[in-house]
CSV table of C-alpha atoms and ligand atoms in Angstrom, one decimal:
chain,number,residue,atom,x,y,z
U,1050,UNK,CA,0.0,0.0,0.0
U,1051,UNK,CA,2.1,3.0,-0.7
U,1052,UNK,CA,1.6,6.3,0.0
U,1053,UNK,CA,-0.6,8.5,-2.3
U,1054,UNK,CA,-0.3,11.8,-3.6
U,1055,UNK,CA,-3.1,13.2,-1.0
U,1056,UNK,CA,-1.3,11.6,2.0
U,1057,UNK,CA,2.4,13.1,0.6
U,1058,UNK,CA,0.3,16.3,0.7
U,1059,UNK,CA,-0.5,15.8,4.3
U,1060,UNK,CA,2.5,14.8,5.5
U,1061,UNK,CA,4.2,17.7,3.9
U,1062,UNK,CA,1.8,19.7,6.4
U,1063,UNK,CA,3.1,17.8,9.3
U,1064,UNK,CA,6.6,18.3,8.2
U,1065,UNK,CA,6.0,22.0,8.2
U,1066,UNK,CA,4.3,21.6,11.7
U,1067,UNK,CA,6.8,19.9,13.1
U,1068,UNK,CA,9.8,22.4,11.8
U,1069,UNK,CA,8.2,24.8,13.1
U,1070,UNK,CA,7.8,23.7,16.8
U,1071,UNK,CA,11.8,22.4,16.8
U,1072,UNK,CA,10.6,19.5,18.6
U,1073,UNK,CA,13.1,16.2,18.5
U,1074,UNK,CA,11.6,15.4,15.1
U,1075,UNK,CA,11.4,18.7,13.5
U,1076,UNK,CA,15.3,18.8,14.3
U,1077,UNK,CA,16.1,15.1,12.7
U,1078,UNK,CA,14.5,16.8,9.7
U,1079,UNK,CA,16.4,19.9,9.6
U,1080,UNK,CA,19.8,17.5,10.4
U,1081,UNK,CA,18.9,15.5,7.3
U,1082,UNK,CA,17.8,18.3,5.5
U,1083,UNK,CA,14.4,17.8,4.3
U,1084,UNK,CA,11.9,19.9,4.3
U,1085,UNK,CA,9.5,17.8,2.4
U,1086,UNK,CA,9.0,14.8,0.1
U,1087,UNK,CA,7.5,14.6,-3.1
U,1088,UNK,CA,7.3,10.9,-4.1
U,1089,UNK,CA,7.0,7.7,-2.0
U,1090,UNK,CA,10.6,7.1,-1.9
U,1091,UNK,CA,11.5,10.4,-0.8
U,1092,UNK,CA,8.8,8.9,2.0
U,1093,UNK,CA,10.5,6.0,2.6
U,1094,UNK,CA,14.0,7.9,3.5
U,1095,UNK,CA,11.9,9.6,6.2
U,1096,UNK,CA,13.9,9.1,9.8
U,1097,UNK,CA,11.6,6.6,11.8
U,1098,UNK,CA,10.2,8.2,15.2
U,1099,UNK,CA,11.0,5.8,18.3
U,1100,UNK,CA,9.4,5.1,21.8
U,1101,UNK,CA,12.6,6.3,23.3
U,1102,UNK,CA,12.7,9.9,21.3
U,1103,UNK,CA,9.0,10.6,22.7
U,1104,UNK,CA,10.3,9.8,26.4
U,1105,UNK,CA,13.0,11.9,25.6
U,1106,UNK,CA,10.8,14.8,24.7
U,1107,UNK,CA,8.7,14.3,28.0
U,1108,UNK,CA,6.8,16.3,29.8
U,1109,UNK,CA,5.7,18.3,27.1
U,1110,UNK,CA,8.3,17.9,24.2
U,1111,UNK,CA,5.8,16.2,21.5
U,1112,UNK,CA,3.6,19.7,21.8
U,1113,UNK,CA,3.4,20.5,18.5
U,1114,UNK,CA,0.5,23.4,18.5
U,1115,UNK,CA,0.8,26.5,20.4
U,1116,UNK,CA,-0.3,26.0,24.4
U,1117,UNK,CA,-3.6,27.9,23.4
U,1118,UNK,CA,-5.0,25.3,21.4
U,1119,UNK,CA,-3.8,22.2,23.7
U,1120,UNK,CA,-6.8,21.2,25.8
U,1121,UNK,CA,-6.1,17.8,27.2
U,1122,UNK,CA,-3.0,15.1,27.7
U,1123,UNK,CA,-2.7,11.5,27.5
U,1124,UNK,CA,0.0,9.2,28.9
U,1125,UNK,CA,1.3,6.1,28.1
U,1126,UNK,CA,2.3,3.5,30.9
U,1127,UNK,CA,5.5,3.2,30.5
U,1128,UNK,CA,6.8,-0.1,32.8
U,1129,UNK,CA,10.4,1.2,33.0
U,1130,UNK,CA,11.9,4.8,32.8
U,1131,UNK,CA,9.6,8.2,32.0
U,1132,UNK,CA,5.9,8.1,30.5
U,1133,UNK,CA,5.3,9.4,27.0
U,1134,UNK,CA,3.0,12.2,26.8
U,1135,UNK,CA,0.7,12.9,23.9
U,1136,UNK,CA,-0.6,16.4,24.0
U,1137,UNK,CA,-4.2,16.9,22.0
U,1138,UNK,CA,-5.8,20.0,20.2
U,1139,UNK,CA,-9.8,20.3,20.1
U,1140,UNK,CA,-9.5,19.3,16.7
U,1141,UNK,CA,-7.3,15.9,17.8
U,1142,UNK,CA,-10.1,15.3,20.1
U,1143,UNK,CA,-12.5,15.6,17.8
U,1144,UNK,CA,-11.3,13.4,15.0
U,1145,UNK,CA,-9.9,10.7,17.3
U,1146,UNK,CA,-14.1,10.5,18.3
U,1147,UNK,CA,-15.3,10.5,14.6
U,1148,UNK,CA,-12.4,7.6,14.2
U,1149,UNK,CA,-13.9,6.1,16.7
U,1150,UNK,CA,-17.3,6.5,16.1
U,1151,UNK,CA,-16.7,5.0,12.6
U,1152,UNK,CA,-15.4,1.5,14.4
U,1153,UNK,CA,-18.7,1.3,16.2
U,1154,UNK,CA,-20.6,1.4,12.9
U,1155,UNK,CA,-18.1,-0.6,11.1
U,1156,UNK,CA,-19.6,-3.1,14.1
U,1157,UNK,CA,-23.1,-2.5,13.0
U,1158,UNK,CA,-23.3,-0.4,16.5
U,1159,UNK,CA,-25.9,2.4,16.1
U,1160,UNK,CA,-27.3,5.0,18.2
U,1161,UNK,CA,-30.1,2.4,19.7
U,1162,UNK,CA,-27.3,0.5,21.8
U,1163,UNK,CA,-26.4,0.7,25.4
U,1164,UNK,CA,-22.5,0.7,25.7
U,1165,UNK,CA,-20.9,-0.8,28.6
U,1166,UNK,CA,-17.2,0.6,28.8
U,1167,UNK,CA,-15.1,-1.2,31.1
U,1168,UNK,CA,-11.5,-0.4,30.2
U,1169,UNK,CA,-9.9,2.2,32.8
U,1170,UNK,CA,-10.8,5.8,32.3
U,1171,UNK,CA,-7.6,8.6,33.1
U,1172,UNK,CA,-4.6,9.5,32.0
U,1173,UNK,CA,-4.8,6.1,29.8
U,1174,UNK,CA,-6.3,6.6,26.6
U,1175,UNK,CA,-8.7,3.7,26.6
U,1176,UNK,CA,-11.8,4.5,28.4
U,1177,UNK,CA,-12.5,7.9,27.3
U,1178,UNK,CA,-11.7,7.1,23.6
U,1179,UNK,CA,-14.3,4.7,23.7
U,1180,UNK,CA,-17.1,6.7,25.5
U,1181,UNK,CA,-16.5,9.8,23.4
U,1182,UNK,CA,-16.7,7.7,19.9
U,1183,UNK,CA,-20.0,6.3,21.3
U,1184,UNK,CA,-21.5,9.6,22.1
U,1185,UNK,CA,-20.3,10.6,18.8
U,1186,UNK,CA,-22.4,7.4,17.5
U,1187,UNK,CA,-25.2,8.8,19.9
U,1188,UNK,CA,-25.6,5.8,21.6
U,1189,UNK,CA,-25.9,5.4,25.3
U,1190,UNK,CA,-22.8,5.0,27.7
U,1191,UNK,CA,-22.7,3.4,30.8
U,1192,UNK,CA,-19.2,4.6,32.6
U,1193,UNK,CA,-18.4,1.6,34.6
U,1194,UNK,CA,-14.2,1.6,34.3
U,1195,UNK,CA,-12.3,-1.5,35.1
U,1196,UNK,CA,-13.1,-4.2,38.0
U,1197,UNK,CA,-15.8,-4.8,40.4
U,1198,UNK,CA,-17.2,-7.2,38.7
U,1199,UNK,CA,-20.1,-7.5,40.7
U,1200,UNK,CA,-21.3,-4.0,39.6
U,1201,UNK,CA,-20.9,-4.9,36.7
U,1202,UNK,CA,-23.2,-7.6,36.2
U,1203,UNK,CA,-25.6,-5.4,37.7
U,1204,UNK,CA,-25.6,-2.3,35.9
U,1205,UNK,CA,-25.1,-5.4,33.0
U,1206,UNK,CA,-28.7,-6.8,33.4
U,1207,UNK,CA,-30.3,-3.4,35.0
U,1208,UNK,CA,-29.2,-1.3,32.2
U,1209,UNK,CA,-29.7,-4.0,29.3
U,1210,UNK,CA,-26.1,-3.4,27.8
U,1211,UNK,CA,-25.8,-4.6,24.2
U,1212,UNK,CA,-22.7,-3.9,23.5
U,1213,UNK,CA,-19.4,-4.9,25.8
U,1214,UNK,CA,-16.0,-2.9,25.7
U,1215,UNK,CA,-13.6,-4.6,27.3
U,1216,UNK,CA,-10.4,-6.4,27.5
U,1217,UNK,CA,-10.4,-9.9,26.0
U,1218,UNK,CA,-9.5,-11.3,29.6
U,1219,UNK,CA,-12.1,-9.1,31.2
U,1220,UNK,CA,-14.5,-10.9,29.0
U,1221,UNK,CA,-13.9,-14.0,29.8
U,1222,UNK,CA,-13.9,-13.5,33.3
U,1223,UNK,CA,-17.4,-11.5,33.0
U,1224,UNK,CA,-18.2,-14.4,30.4
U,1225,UNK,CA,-17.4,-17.5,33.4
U,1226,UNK,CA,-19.6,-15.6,36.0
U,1227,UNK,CA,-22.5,-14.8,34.0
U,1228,UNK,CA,-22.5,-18.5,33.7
U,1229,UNK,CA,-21.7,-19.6,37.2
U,1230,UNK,CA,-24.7,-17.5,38.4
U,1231,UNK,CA,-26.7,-18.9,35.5
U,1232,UNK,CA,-27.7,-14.8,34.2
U,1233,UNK,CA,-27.2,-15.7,30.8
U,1234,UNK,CA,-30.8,-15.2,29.7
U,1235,UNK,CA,-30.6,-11.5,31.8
U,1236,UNK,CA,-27.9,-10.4,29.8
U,1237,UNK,CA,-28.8,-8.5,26.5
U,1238,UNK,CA,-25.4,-8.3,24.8
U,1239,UNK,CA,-24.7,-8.7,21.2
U,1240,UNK,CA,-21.5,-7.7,20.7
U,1241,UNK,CA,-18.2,-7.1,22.1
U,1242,UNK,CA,-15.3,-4.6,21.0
U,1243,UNK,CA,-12.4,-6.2,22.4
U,1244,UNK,CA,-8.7,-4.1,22.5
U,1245,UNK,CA,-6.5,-5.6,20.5
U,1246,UNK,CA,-4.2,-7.0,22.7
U,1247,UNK,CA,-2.8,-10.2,21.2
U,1248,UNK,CA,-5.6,-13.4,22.2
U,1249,UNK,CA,-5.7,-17.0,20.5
U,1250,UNK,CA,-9.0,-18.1,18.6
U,1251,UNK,CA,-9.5,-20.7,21.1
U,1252,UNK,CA,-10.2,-17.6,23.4
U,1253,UNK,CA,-11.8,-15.3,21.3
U,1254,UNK,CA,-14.3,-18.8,20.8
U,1255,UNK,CA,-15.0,-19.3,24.0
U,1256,UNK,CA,-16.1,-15.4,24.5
U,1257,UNK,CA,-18.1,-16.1,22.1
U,1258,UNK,CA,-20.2,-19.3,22.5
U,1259,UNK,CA,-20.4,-18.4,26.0
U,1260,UNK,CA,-21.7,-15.0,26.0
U,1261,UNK,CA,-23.4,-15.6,22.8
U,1262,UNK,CA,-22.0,-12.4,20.9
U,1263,UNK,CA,-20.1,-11.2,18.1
U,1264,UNK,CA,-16.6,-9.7,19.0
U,1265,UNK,CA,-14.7,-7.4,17.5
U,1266,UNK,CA,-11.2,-6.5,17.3
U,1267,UNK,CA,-10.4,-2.4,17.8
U,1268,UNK,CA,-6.7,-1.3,17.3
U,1269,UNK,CA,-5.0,1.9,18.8
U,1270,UNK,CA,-1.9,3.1,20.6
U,1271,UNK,CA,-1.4,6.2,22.7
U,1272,UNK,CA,0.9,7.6,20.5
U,1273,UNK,CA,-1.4,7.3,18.1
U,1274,UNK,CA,-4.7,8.8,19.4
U,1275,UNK,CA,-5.8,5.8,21.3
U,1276,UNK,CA,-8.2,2.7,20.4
U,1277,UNK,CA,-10.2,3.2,17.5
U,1278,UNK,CA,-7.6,3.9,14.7
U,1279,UNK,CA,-9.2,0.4,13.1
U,1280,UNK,CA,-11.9,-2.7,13.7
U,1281,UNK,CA,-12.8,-5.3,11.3
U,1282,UNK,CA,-16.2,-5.1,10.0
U,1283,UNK,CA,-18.4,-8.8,10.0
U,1284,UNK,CA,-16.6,-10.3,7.4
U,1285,UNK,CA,-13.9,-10.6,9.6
U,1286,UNK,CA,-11.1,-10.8,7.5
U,1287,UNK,CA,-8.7,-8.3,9.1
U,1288,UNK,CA,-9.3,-4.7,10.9
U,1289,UNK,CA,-10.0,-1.9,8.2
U,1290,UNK,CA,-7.6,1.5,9.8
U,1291,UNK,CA,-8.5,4.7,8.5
U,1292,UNK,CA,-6.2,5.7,5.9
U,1293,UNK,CA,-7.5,9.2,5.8
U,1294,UNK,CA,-5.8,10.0,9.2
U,1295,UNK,CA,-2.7,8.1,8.8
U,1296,UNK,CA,-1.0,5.9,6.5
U,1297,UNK,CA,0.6,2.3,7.6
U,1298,UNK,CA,3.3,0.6,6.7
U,1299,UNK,CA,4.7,-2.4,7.4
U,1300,UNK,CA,8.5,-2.6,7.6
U,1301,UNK,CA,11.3,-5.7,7.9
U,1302,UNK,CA,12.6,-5.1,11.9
U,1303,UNK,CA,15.2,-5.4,10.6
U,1304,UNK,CA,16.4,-4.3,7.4
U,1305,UNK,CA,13.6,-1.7,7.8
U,1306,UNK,CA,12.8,-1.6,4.3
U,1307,UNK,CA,8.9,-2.0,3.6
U,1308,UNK,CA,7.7,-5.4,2.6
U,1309,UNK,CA,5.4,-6.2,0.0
U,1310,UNK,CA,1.6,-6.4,1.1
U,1311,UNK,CA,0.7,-9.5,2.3
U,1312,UNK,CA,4.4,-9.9,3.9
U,1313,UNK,CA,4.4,-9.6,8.1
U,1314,UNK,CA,6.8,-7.1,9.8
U,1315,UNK,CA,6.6,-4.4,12.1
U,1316,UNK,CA,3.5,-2.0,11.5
U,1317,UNK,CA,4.8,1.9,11.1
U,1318,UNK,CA,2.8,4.9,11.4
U,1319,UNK,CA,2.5,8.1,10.1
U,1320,UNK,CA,-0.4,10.9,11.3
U,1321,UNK,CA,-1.7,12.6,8.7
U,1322,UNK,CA,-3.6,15.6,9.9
U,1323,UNK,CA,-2.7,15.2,13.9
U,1324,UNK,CA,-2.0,18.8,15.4
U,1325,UNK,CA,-1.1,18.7,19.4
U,1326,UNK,CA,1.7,15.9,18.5
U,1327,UNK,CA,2.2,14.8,15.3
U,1328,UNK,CA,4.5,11.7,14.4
U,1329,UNK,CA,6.1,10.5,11.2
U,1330,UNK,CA,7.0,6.9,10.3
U,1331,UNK,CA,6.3,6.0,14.0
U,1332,UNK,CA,7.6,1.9,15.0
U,1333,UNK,CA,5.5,0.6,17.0
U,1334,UNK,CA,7.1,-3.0,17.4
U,1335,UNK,CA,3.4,-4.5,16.7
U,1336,UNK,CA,3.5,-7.2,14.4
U,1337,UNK,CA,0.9,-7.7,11.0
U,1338,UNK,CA,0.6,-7.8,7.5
U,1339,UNK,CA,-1.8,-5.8,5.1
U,1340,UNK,CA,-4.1,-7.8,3.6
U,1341,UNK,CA,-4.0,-7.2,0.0
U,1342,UNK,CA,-7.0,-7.1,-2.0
U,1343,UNK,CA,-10.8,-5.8,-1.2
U,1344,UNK,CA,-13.1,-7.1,1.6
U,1345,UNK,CA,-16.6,-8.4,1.0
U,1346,UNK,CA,-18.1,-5.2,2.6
U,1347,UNK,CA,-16.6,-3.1,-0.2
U,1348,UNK,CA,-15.2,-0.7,2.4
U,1349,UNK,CA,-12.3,1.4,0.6
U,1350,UNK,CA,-10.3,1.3,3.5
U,1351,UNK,CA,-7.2,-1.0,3.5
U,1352,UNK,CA,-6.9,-3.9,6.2
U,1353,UNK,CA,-4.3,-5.0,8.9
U,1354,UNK,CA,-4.2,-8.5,10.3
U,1355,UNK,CA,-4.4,-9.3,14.0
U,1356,UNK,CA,-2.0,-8.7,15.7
U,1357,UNK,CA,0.6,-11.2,15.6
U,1358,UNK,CA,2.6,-10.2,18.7
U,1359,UNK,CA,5.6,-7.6,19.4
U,1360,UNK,CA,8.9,-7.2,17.2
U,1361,UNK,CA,11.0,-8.9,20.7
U,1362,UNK,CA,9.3,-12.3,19.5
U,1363,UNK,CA,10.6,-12.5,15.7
U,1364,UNK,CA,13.0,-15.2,15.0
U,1365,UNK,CA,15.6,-14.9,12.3
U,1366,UNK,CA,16.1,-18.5,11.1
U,1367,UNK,CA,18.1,-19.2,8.2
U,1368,UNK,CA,17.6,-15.5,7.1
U,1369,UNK,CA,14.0,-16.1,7.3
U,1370,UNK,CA,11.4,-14.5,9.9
U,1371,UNK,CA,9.7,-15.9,11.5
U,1372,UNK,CA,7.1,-15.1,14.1
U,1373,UNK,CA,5.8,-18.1,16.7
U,1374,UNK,CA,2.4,-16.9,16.1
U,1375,UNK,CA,2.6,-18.8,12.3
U,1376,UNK,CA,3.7,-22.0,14.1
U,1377,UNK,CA,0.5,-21.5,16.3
U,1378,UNK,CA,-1.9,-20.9,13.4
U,1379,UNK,CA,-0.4,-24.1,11.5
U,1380,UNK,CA,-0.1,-26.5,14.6
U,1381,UNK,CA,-4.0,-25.3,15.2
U,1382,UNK,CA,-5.1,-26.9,11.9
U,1383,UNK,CA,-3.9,-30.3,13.4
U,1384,UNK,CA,-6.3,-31.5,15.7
U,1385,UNK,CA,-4.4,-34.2,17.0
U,1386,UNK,CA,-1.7,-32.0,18.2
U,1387,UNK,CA,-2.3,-30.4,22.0
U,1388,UNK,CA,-2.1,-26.7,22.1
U,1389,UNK,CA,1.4,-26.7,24.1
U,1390,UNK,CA,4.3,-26.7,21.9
U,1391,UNK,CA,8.0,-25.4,21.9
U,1392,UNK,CA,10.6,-24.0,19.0
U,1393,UNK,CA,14.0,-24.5,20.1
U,1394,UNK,CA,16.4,-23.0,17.2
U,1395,UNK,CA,20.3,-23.8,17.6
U,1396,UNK,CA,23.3,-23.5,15.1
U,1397,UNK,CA,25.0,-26.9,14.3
U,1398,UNK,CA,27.6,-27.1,11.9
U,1399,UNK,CA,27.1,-23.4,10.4
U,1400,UNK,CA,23.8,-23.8,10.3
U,1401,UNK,CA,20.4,-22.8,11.8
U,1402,UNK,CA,18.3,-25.3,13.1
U,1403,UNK,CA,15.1,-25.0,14.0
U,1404,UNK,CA,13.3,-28.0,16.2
U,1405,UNK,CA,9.7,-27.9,16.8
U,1406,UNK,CA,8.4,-30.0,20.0
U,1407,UNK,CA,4.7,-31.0,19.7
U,1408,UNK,CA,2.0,-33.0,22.5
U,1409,UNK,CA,0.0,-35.4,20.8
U,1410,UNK,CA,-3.5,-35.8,22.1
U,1411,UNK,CA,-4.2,-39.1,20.6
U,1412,UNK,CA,-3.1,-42.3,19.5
U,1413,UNK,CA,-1.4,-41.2,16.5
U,1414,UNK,CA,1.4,-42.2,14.6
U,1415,UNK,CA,3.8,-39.5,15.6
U,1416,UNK,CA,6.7,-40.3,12.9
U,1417,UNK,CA,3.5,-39.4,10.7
U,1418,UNK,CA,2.1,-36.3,12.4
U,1419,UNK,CA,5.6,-35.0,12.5
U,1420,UNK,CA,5.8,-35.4,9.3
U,1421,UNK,CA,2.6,-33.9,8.2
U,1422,UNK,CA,3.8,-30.4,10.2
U,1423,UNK,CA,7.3,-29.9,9.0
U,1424,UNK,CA,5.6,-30.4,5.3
U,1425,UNK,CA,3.2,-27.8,6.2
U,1426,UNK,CA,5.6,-25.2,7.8
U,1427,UNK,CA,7.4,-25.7,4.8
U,1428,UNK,CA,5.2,-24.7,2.8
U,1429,UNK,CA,4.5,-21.5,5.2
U,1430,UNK,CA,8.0,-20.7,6.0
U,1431,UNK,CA,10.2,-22.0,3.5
U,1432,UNK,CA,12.6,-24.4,4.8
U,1433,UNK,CA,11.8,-27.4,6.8
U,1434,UNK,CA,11.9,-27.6,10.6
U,1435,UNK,CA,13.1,-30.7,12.6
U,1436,UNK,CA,9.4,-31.8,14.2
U,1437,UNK,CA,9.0,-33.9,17.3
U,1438,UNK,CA,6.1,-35.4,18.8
U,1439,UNK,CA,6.1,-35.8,22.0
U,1440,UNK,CA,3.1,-37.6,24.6
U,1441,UNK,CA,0.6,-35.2,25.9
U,1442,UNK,CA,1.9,-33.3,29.3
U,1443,UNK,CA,6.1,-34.0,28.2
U,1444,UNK,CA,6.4,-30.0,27.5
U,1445,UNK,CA,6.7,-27.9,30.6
U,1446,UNK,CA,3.6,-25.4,31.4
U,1447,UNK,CA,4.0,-22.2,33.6
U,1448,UNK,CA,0.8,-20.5,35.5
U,1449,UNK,CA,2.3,-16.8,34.1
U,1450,UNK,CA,3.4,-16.3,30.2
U,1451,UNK,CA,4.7,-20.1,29.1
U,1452,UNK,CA,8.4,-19.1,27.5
U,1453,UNK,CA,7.6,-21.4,24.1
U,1454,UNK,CA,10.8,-20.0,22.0
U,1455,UNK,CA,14.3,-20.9,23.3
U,1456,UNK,CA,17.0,-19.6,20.9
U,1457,UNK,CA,20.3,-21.3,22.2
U,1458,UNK,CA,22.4,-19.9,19.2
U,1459,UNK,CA,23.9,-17.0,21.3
U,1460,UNK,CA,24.2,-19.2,24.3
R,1735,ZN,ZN1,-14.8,-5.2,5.6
């Protein structure tokens, strides 16, 4: 998807914008030179913007429009070292709603439903974003925030919510104690807008079937606005993004040269008509693809996959990448394999070798499955993998995050 002649016009805006303020971009531009770009390569030899150079501009180094026109902040939670803080204009505000807004009705929300929004409301930009897209929508909010479940189910039934925002873990807890109390036939929801944090189909399926609703995927970052930058509409075949506010690419971590549509690598971002803190050719370590082609709904906006975890997970095998979320997909397709598996890659002889461990749930041959997989990552990935099955419970499991890649090359 490259970058058309409107969106160069738009970023040329930005470039100006961001000159102008002298902020840590606007200086990278003037160091390289540029003061605009005419053509998508001149695009592509854009500097890329970093997590690290927006802490370094913190508190209020991003501010991109004069202090008059800044009316609110949002924060990013940073785990180590300083927060990341977005300033917005009225105008930022404004369009991050109608962005939102538009993910509702890609959902086939309208102004009739009764949204419950449970993600946390603050200097986070998750609640807000999804109660001011709704009032946008004009449908009905209902505040609740994150935890007490109990309330929850209350307001739930009392209110007659039809539409759940939450978490895709907070749904399946709400999903488990709707049914331990037996409420199910209390509860009025129809669909659930899930943040896109990365969750397996086995998950997003039992959501589902329990609750009895049709879920869908919203993506965001704080850097970028917030939730609600795309959603996939009911043919489900990837999130549409709104390539009227910014335009996405997907780079190779690390050559960081675009990839051909369809390829998976690291999604980039640029804001097209962002004013409080604008941000060209932003890496966000998120992993996708865009999905080439047109969706069934005829929507004009391109589409991004889920989300197929963070940059830290890619494996370079062989000069291949290679992310463990493919392995997952193809080991799902076998149904005699258990849902535990392990990828242990090692260099033997000058080369890299990559070993895939498997459970077997059945009575199965396991020279033959084993054979069956590293046929089909072969035909996935490109070179074949050492597979081997093991009995059901043989792989070790871990109450937090099970570590499934060990890379004992640099050992
Ligand atoms: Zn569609």
């Amino acid at each position: 998807m490259r970058i058309s002649d409107t969106q160069l016009e738009l970023v040329n805006k930005q470039i100006k914008a961001l000159t102008a303020a002298d902020n840590f971009y606007g200086r990278k531009l003037k160091e390289a030179g540029i003061t605009g770009v005419d053509s998508p390569e001149a695009f592509e030899a854009l500097p890329f913007s970093e997590k690290d150079d927006l802490r370094g501009a913190y508190p209020l180094g991003l501010m991109t429009a004069p202090e008059e026109k800044i009316v609110r902040i949002h924060s990013s939670s940073g785990t180590t070292g300083l927060p990341v803080i977005i300033p917005y204009t009225a105008k930022d505000v404004e369009d991050w709603a109608i962005m939102f807004a538009r993910c509702y009705e890609y959902a086939g929300i309208t102004n009739m439903d009764r949204i419950q929004i449970t993600p946390g409301y603050g200097l986070w930009t998750a609640g807000i974003g999804f109660q001011n897209g709704a009032e946008r929508l004009g449908a009905m909010v209902i505040p609740m925030g994150p935890g007490n479940t109990e309330k929850q189910l209350q307001m739930m039934q009392d209110m007659g919510s039809t539409v759940l925002c939450s978490t895709s873990s907070y749904a399946l807890l709400l999903s488990e104690e709707i049914e331990k109390r037996g409420i199910k036939n209390k509860i009025k929801l129809k669909k659930g807008v899930i943040g896109s944090e990365r969750w397996s189909d086995k998950m997003r399926n039992t959501i589902a079937t329990s609750l009895g609703i049709e879920l869908y995927d919203i993506y965001g970052l704080t850097e970028i606005y917030g939730p609600g930058i795309g959603i996939n509409c009911k043919y489900n075949t990837g999130m549409h993004y709104w390539d009227d506010y910014l335009y996405i690419e997907i780079i190779d971590p690390v050559t960081l040269k675009p990839v051909p549509d369809g390829q998976p690598g690291e999604i980039v971002i640029t804001t097209l008509v962002k004013e409080g803190a604008p941000l060209i050719r932003y890496r966000t370590h998120d992993l996708s693809r865009i999905i080439p082609g047109q969706c069934p709904c005829g929507s004009r906006h391109p589409r991004l996959d889920t989300i197929m975890g963070r940059t830290d997970d890619m494996m370079k095998i062989k000069g291949v990448n290679v992310f463990p979320r493919q392995i997952e997909e193809i080991l799902q397709a076998f149904p005699e394999a258990s849902s535990e598996y392990q990828i242990r890659i090692s260099h033997l002889d000058g080369k890299d070798t990559m070993r895939i461990y498997v459970e077997t749930n059945g009575s199965v041959d396991f020279l033959d499955l084993a054979n069956r997989i590293a046929t089909k990552v072969k035909s996935v990935i490109g070179f074949t993998p050492l597979v081997k099955v093991v009995e059901n419970g043989l792989l070790p499991r871990s109450e937090k995050k099970t570590k499934r890649v060990i890379d004992e090359r640099y050992d």
